[in-house]
Structures are given as C-alpha cells and as structure tokens.
CSV table of C-alpha atoms in Angstrom, one decimal:
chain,number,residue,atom,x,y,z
A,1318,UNK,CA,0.0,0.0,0.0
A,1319,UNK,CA,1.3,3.5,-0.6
A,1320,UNK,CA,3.2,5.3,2.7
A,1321,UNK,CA,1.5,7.4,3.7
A,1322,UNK,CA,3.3,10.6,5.0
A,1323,UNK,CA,2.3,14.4,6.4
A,1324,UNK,CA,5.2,16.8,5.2
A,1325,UNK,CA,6.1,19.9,7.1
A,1326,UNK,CA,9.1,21.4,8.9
A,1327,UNK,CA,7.5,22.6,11.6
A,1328,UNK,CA,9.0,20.3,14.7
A,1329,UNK,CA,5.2,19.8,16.3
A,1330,UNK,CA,4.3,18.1,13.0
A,1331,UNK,CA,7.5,16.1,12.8
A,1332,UNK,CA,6.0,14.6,15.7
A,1333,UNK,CA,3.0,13.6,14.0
A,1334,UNK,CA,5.1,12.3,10.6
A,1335,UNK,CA,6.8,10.0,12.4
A,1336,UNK,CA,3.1,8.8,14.6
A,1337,UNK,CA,1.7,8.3,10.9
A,1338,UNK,CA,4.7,6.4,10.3
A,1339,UNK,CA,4.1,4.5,12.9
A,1340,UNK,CA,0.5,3.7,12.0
A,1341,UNK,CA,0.8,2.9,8.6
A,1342,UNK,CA,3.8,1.2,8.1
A,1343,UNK,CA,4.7,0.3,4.6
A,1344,UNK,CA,3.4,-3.0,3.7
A,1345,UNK,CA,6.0,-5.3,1.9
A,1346,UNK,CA,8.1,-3.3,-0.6
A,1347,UNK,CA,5.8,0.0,-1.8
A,1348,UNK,CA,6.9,1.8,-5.2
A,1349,UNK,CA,4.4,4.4,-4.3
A,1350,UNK,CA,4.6,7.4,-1.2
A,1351,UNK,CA,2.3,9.7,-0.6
A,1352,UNK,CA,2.7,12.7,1.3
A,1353,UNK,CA,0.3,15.2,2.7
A,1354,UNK,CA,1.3,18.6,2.2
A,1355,UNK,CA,-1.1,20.7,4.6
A,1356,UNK,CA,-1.9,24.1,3.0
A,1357,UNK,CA,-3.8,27.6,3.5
A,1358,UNK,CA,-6.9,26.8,5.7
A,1359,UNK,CA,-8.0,23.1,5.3
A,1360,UNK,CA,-6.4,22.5,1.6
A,1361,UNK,CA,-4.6,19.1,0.7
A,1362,UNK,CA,-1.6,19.1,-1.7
A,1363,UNK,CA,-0.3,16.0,-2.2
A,1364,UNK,CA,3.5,14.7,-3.5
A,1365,UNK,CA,3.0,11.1,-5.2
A,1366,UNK,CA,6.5,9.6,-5.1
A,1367,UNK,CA,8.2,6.6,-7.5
A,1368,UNK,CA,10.4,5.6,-4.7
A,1369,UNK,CA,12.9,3.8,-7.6
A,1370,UNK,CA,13.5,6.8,-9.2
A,1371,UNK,CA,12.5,8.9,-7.1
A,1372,UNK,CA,10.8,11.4,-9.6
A,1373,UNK,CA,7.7,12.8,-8.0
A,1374,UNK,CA,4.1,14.8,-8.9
A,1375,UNK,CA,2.7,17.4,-7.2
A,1376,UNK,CA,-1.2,17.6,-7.0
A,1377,UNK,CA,-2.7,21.2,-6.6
A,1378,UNK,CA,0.6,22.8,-5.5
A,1379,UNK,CA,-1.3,26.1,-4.3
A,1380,UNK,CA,1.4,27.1,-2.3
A,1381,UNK,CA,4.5,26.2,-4.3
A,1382,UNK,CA,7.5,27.4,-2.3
A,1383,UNK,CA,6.3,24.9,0.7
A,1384,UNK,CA,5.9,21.8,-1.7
A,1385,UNK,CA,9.4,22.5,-2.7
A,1386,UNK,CA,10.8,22.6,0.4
A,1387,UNK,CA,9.4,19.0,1.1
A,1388,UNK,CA,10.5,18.0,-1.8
A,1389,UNK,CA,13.8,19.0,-0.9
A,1390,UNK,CA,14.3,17.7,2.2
A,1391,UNK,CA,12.9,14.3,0.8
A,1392,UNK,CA,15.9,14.1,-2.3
A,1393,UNK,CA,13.1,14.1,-4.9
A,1394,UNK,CA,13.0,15.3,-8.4
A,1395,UNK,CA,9.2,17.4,-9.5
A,1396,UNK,CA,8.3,16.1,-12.9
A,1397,UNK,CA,4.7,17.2,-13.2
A,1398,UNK,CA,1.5,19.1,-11.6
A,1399,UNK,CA,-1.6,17.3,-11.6
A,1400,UNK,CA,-4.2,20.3,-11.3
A,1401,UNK,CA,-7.7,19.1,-10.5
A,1402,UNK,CA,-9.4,22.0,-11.4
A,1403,UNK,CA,-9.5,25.6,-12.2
A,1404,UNK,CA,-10.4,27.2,-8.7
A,1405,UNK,CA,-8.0,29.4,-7.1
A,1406,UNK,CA,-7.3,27.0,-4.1
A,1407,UNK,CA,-6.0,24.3,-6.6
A,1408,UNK,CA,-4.8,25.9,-9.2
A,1409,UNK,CA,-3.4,29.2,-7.8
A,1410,UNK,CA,0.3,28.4,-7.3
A,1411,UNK,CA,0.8,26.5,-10.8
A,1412,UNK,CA,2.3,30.0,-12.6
A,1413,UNK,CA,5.2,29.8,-9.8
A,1414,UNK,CA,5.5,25.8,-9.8
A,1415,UNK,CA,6.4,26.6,-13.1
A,1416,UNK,CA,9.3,29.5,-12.6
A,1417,UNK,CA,10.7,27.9,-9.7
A,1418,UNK,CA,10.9,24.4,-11.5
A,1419,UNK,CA,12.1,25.2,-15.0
A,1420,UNK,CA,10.3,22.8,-17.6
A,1421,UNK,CA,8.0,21.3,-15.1
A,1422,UNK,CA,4.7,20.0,-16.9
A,1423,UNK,CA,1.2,21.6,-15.4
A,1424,UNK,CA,-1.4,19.1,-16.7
A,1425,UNK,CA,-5.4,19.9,-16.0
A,1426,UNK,CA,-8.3,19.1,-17.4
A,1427,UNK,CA,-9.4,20.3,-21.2
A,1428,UNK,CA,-12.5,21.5,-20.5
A,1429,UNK,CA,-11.0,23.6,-17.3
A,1430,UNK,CA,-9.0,26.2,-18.2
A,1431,UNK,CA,-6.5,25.7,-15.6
A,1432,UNK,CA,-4.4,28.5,-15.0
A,1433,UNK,CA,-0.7,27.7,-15.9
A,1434,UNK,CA,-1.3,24.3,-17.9
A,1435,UNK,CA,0.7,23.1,-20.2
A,1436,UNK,CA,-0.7,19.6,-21.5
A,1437,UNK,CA,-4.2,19.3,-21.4
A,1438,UNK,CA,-5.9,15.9,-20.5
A,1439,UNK,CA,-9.0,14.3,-21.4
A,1440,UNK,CA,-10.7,11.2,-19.9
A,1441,UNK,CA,-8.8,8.0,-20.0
A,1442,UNK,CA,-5.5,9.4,-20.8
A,1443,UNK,CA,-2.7,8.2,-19.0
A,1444,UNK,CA,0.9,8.5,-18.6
A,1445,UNK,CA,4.2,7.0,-16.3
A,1446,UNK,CA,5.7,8.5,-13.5
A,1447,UNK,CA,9.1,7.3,-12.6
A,1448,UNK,CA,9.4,3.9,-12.9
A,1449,UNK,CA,6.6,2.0,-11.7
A,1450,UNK,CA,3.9,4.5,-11.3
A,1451,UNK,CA,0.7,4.9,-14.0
A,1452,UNK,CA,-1.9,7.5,-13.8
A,1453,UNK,CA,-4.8,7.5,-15.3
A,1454,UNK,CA,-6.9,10.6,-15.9
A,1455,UNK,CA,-10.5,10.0,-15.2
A,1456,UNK,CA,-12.9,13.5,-16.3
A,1457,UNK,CA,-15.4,13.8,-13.1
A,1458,UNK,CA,-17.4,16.7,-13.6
A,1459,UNK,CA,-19.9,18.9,-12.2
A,1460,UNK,CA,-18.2,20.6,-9.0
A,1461,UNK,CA,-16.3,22.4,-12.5
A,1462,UNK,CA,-17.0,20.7,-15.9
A,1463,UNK,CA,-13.4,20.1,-16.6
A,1464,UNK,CA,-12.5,18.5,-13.4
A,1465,UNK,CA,-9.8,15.3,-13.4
A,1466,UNK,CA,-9.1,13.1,-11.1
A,1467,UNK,CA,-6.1,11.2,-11.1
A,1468,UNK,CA,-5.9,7.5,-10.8
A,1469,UNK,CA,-2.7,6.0,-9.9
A,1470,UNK,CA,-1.3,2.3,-10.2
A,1471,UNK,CA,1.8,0.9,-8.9
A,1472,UNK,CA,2.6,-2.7,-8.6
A,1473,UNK,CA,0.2,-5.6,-8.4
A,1474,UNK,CA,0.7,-5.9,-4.7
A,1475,UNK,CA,-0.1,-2.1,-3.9
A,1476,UNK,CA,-3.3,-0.7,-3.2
A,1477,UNK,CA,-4.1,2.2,-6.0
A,1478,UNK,CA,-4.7,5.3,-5.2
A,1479,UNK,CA,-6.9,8.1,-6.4
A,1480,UNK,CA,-6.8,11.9,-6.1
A,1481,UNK,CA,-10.1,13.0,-6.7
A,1482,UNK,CA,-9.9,17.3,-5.8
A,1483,UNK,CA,-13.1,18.9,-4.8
A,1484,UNK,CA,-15.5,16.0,-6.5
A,1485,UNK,CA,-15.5,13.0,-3.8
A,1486,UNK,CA,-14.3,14.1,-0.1
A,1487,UNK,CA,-14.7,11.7,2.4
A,1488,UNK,CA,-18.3,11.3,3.8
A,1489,UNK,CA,-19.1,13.8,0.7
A,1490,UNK,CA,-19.1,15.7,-2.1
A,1491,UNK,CA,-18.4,18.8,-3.7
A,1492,UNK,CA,-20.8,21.2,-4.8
A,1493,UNK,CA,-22.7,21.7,-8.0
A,1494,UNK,CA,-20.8,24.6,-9.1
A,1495,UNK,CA,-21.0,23.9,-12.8
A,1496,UNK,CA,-22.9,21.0,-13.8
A,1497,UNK,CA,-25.9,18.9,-12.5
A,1498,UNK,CA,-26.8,15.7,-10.4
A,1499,UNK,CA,-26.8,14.2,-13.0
A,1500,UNK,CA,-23.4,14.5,-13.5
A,1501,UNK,CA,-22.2,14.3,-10.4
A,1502,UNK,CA,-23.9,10.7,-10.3
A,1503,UNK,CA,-21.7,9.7,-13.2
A,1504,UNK,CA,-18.6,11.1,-11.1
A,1505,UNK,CA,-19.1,9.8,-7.5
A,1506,UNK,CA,-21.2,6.5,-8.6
A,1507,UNK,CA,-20.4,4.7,-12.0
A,1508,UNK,CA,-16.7,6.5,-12.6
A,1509,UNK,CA,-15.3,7.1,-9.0
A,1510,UNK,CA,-17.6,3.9,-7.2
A,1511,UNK,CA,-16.0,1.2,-10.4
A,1512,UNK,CA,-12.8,1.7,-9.1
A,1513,UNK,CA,-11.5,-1.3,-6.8
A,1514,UNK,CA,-12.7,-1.1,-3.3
A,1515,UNK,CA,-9.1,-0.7,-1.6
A,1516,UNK,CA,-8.5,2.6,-3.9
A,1517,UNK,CA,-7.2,4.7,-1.3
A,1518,UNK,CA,-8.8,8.1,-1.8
A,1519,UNK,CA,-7.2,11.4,-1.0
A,1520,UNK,CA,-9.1,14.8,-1.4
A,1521,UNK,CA,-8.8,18.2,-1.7
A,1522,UNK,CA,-9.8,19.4,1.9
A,1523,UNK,CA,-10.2,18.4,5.3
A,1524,UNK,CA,-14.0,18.4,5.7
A,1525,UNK,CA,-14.7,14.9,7.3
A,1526,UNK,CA,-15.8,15.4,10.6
A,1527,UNK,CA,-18.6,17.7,9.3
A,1528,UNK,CA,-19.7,15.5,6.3
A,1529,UNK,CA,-19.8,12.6,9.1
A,1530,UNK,CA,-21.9,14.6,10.8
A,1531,UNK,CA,-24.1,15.6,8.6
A,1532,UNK,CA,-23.9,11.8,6.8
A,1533,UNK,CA,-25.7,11.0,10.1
A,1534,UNK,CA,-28.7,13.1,9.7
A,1535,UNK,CA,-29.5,11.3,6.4
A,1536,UNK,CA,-28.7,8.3,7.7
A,1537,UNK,CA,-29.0,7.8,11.7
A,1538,UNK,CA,-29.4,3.9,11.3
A,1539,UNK,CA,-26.1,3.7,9.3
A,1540,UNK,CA,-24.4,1.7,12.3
A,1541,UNK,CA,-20.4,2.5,10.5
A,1542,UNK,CA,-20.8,6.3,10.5
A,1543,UNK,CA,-20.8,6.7,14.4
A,1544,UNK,CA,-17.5,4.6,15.2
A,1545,UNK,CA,-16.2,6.6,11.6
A,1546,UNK,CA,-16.8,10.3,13.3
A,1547,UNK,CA,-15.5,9.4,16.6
A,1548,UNK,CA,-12.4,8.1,14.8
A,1549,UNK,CA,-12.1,11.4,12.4
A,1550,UNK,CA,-12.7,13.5,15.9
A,1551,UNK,CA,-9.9,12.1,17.4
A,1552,UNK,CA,-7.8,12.5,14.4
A,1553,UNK,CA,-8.1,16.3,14.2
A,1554,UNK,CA,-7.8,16.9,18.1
A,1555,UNK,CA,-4.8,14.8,17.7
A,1556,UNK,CA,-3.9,17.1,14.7
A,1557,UNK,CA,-3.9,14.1,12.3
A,1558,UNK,CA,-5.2,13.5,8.8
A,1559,UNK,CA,-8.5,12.1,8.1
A,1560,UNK,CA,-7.3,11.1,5.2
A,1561,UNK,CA,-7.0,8.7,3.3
A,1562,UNK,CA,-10.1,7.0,2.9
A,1563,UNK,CA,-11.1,4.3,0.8
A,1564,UNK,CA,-14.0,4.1,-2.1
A,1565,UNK,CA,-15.3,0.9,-0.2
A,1566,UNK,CA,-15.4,2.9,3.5
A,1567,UNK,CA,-17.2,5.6,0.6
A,1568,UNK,CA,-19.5,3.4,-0.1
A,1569,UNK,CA,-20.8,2.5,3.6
A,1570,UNK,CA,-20.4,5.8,4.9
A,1571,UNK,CA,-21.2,8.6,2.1
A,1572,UNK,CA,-24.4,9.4,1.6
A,1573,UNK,CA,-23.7,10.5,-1.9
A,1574,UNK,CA,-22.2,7.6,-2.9
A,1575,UNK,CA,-25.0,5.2,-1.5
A,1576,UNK,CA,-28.0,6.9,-3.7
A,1577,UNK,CA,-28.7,3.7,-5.3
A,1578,UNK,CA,-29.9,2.0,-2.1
A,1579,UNK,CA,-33.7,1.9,-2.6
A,1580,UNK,CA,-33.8,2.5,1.3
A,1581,UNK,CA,-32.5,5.5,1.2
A,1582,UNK,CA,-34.1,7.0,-1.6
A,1583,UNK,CA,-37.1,6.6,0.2
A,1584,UNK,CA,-35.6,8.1,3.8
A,1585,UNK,CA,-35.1,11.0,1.4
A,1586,UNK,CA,-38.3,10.9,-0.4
A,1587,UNK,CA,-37.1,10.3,-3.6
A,1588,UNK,CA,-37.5,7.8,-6.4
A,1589,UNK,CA,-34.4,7.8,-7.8
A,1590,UNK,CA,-30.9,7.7,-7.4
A,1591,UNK,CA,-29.8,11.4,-9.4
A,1592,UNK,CA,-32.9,12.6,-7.5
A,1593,UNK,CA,-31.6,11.5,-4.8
A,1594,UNK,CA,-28.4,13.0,-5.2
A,1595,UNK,CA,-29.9,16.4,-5.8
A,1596,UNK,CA,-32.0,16.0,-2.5
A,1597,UNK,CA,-29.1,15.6,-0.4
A,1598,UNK,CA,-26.8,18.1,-1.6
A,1599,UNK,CA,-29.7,20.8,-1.2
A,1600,UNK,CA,-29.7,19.5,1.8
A,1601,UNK,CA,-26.0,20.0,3.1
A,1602,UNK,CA,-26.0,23.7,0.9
A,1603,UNK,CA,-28.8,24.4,3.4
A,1604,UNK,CA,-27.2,22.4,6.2
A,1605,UNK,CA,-26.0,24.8,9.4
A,1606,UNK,CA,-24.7,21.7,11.1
C-alpha cells in the first residue's frame, strides 16, 4: 500500500510524521509514497512519489515554495502538476510551480482552463511516473465541468490510489458549481464507485468530521458512520489527517455515494438515485450543522 506521509518542517508536525509512520507502516516493498502537504486553511496538496526513481508529482501545489521545500528535504526530483481543477485554491500556485521548477509539466483538465497548464488531459488518458507508477486521468465533472481526477497504479501488490480534488471528499461531495446531479452521479457513482474497493482516496480538503456529521442526519441507522466520526474526531484533536479514505469505506459511509440504495431514496423521499443525489446536496448547501 502506498506510505503514507504528512510533510512539514515545523518540529510539532515532525511529531506527527513520524506517529503516521508508525500507523501505517509500509506493507511489503511500496513503489508508491504519498505525502500530505497541509496548506492555507484546510487545503490538501499531495506529493505522489516513485520511490525507484524517485521522480515525484505534485497535486494542486497552491502554495508552491512549501511543496518545494518537502521535496527538498525528501531528495526528490518534481516532474509534473496534476491540477484538479481551475479554482484558485488548486490551481493558484501552478504560474510559480512553473518558474521555480524550469520545464515542469502543469497538466489539468481540457474542459477547465487551468491556470498555468501546459498539456491538457482528457478522460482515460494516462501517462508514467518514474518507474513504476501509472496514472490515469479519469474526467469527473460537475463541481467544474473540466474537473480530473487522477488514478494512480503501482505494482500488483499495492493498493491504487486516487486523487479526486473537490469531487469526492470523504463522507461527501463537492458542490454543484458547474454542472448537474446528473453529472455528479456519473462522477461519484459509476466512474469514481467502479474503481477497486481498496483505492485509497485522498481529497482536496479536510471536511470529514462535518460530512460525518451531517452523513448522520441522512442516515441515523447507518451503524459504521458513528465509530467513523468518533475516529475522524480524534484524528483532528490529535492534529492528524482524516485522510485517506477508501472508495469501499465511501460506499458504507457517504451518503452521496450510496444513492442507489432503494432504502434511502425513500428516507429521502425520492424515487431515484440522481434525485436523490440532488436531495441531499440541497440539503447540506442548506445544512448549518
């Protein structure tokens, strides 16, 4: 499974790097490292690494000068940005990724006008990183109609991972910015929900422990969301990540990801699963949790 790492040079959160460390060990011999860059309020950047070659990405690097610093201190060269989408909080440091790391590709989606970009991507293009890595752009809109998630592979033995921006947060979703419940259906639950069940899934902000909580409103008999929200609670006072999550703990715990269930189209009054969809998000925009 990938490592799974928060970056910073602040000595309080050196603490915490090496307690993650200590939680999730590497399992066997991992190609893939992950590390949680913390940034602005409750923003995610991450840096995927190829540990054989040690070439690395950078998703949403919207405060460039601290992504470099990790980056230096972890002997790693920056190939490429993978921009999720065009909104300021993502996209906003790619212009001076790009001047402090001469040549650097800035990929985002073709329907997004990322600020910055270089190489556009469409769905189901994909490309190497290092020596073992593959990702796979996946196009999941609605929150922005060019949005991309990444998709990444390693070996058989690792778990993949996914980097899915401001579409699918854990115990949630993104809002409905520029496209429809419709689309967003498409997104969370046929392109996003397909993937394998031990994707691990790493987001663009820290929202969990509200999204539990309001998860629980639609659902007060889902018995996993309790033990999930105490768990996330004690993350955050313990100045932890909640992330990463996993599209099968998605699919027992989100709300918007469990729209199919006949049972809860009906707790929502609804008769289908897009209708669904649209029910609930109207009801966390309105939502004063």
């Amino acid at each position: 499974m990938p490592r799974l790492v928060l970056a910073s040079t602040d000595s309080a959160v050196d603490r915490v790097y090496k307690t993650i460390c200590h939680l999730f060990p590497s399992a066997g011999r991992s190609h893939m490292k992950i590390l949680h860059v913390p940034c602005l309020e409750d923003n995610y950047s991450y840096i995927i690494i190829d540990e054989a070659s040690k070439e690395a990405a950078v998703v949403d690097p919207v405060e460039p000068d601290k992504l470099l610093q990790v980056s230096r201190e972890h002997g790693i060269h920056l190939k490429f940005v993978l921009t999720t989408h065009h909104h300021w909080d993502h996209a906003g440091g790619n212009d001076k990724i790009k001047q402090l790391v001469p040549g650097i590709k800035v990929y985002g989606g073709s329907l997004d006008n990322v600020k910055g970009c270089t190489d556009k991507v469409e769905n189901g293009d994909n490309f190497s990183l290092g020596t073992h890595l593959n990702i796979l752009c996946l196009h999941t809109p609605c929150h922005t109609k060019g949005h991309i998630s990444y998709y990444v592979t390693g070996k058989e033995e690792e778990d993949p991972s996914v980097f899915t921006g401001d579409t699918l947060f854990v115990a949630g979703c993104g809002k409905f910015f520029e496209g429809t419940a419709e689309q967003m259906y498409q997104s969370l639950c046929v392109t996003l929900g397909s993937l394998p069940k031990p994707t691990r899934v790493y987001c663009g902000h820290e929202y969990t422990v509200k999204n539990l909580q309001f998860a629980q409103t639609v659902e007060p008999d889902n018995a996993r969301i309790k033990p999930k929200l105490s768990w996330a609670q004690h993350q955050r006072q313990a100045g932890l990540p909640t992330i990463p999550s996993t599209i099968e703990e998605e699919m027992e715990t989100n709300p918007f990801m469990r729209v199919d269930l006949p049972e809860l189209q009906e707790r929502v009054g609804c008769q289908s699963a897009v209708e669904a969809l649209r029910e609930i998000r109207q009801r966390k925009d309105n939502w004063r949790g």
